[in-house]
Amino acid sequence: MIVRYSVFLIILFFVYSCNPGNPKDSSNEFLKVEGQNFVDAEGREVILSGINFISKEPSEKYMPAQGEETFKQFKAWGFNCIRLGIIWDGLEPEPGKYNEAYLQEIDKRIKWAEKNDLYVFLDMHQDLYGAQFSDGAPDWATITNDQPHYKGEVWSDSYLISPAVQTAFDNFWNNAPAPDGIGLQDHYANLWKLIAERYSKNATVIGYDVMNEPFMGSEAQNVLPMMLGAYAQVYVEVTGQAPPSVEELAAMWGSEASRMEALNMISTRDRYSKVVDAVYEVSAAFEKNKLQPFYQKVADAIREVDMHHILIYNHNYFVNTGVSTALEATKLPDGSRDPQVAYGAHGYDLVVDTKENENQSRERVEFIFDRVAESGKRMNMPVLLGEWGALHSKSDKMVETAQHLVGIIEAHKFSNTFWAYYGNIDEYPFFQQAIVRPYPQRISGKLDFYDYNFETGEFTFVWEESGKEQEPSVIYVPVLSNLTEEDIATSPAADQIVFEHCEDSGGGRLLVSPLGKPMKRTLRFKIHLTSGKEFTINKS
């Protein structure tokens, strides 16, 4: 039977209430990795679904201005995880001298997350290496050998055209000495050790995302010619014409408008794979010879003070586009595989950061996330998709794009954090009609399948119970206030489903008790996403 108001419901309300002032459930204990799954202290599989929360601005002291109310909003939207960006420049403004005021601001946001039942993982963020060019490393750790810096039409072009950015990365990967004589990587590892020691007993913090989108430095000069050469071969195969000259290829990819035309040529899975696979060997060599040893250095430093938290490894910058990663799990001090590691993949179509971002190639995007899934299986790690989306338009096409991306994420059962939060994001149709949606947060048993059909409004959740489970499965529903008992179909019939409504929001969670014997279970309901007061909490 479905229980809505009863003594049992009242008891559970105090245990599971959306009111952040009430005691937390088992999420206040360490989240762990078991194979390719995240698992809570009660043995339930956990799907992490959240958003990036970051400031890259020195004027904001590298911390978003939004306060605790925003964290209440995150929970009302159904998020259970925040990728909290932290910046090396803010943390270590001088060699070996750490910014306690900044650390206390991080502490404050972790506390807000805890009060709202949100997990946090810390993302040491960088773009274009450092604060001189964008964000990341402090000036004292940015050694450019006086090389010039160049900008392109798209901000990320500087990775490929700026000698200063490339040289700064080269010096980092070579562990060049900082002004105090200590290597740059050694400073970085020491900083992570400080952070890990600070949060070693904090179960709200689930892990450490060691570096955002590591870039290979000057070796990247070999990548673009390889990709363009592969593109020229595809051009010949498709058109039957002679390959474009080097000058024509450079012009084709040199501006945003002509680049979009060129991308149409490689909008299918087969053509696109020929282009990205052309650079696998260069990409893999960097990851094996530079990135993997660096991650091991940081892992060694963290494991001196913290054996509990999950180490999250992002592949190199070019793997965002579907190149296969060559990363492996890091080792523990005794040489055995570290079991508490996760694959912090990112995935973007090549139109990201352009005016054409809503016109993503569906086949390209599906190929990119299929590659992520394959790598997660090869490494036997859970995938925590740290970045995806980067959507901004209010058009209907952007809603379609977002819904397609969400469908891929659900099909692969990825945990994920959308890139990124901004102040009025809840006013965007793609956010209301795709990002915020029903999903299972905790599965008491083994997750088989879940899906929200945006067209029909039907949510389907299939899982298998062993008969040993004690805790309920938890499903977030963004407009739970629109759902009635009669709307929920279960097979076999559920003994107990509890409606848990969030304060000041139409959303909430369904708590589905286990049946105490081995079986496959299915839960379905139909509900359409809405906007307005049922979508957002009271902002007064």
XYZ file of C-alpha atoms in Angstrom, residues 73 77 392-395 399 421-433 436 531-532 535-536 539:
26
model
C 17.638 25.870 -3.713
C 15.989 21.196 -7.416
C 22.870 29.211 -21.876
C 20.255 29.937 -24.547
C 16.542 30.204 -23.760
C 15.536 28.755 -27.134
C 15.722 22.449 -24.492
C 25.481 27.398 -11.859
C 24.719 31.056 -12.583
C 22.346 33.361 -10.791
C 19.201 33.162 -12.934
C 19.652 29.657 -14.279
C 16.204 28.637 -13.024
C 14.632 31.047 -15.536
C 16.004 29.076 -18.497
C 13.601 26.596 -20.138
C 16.347 23.997 -20.671
C 16.962 23.988 -16.917
C 13.279 23.705 -16.011
C 12.517 21.087 -18.646
C 15.666 19.256 -13.066
C 7.724 26.073 -13.862
C 6.729 28.809 -11.467
C 9.531 24.681 -9.586
C 11.386 27.081 -7.347
C 13.205 33.379 -2.655
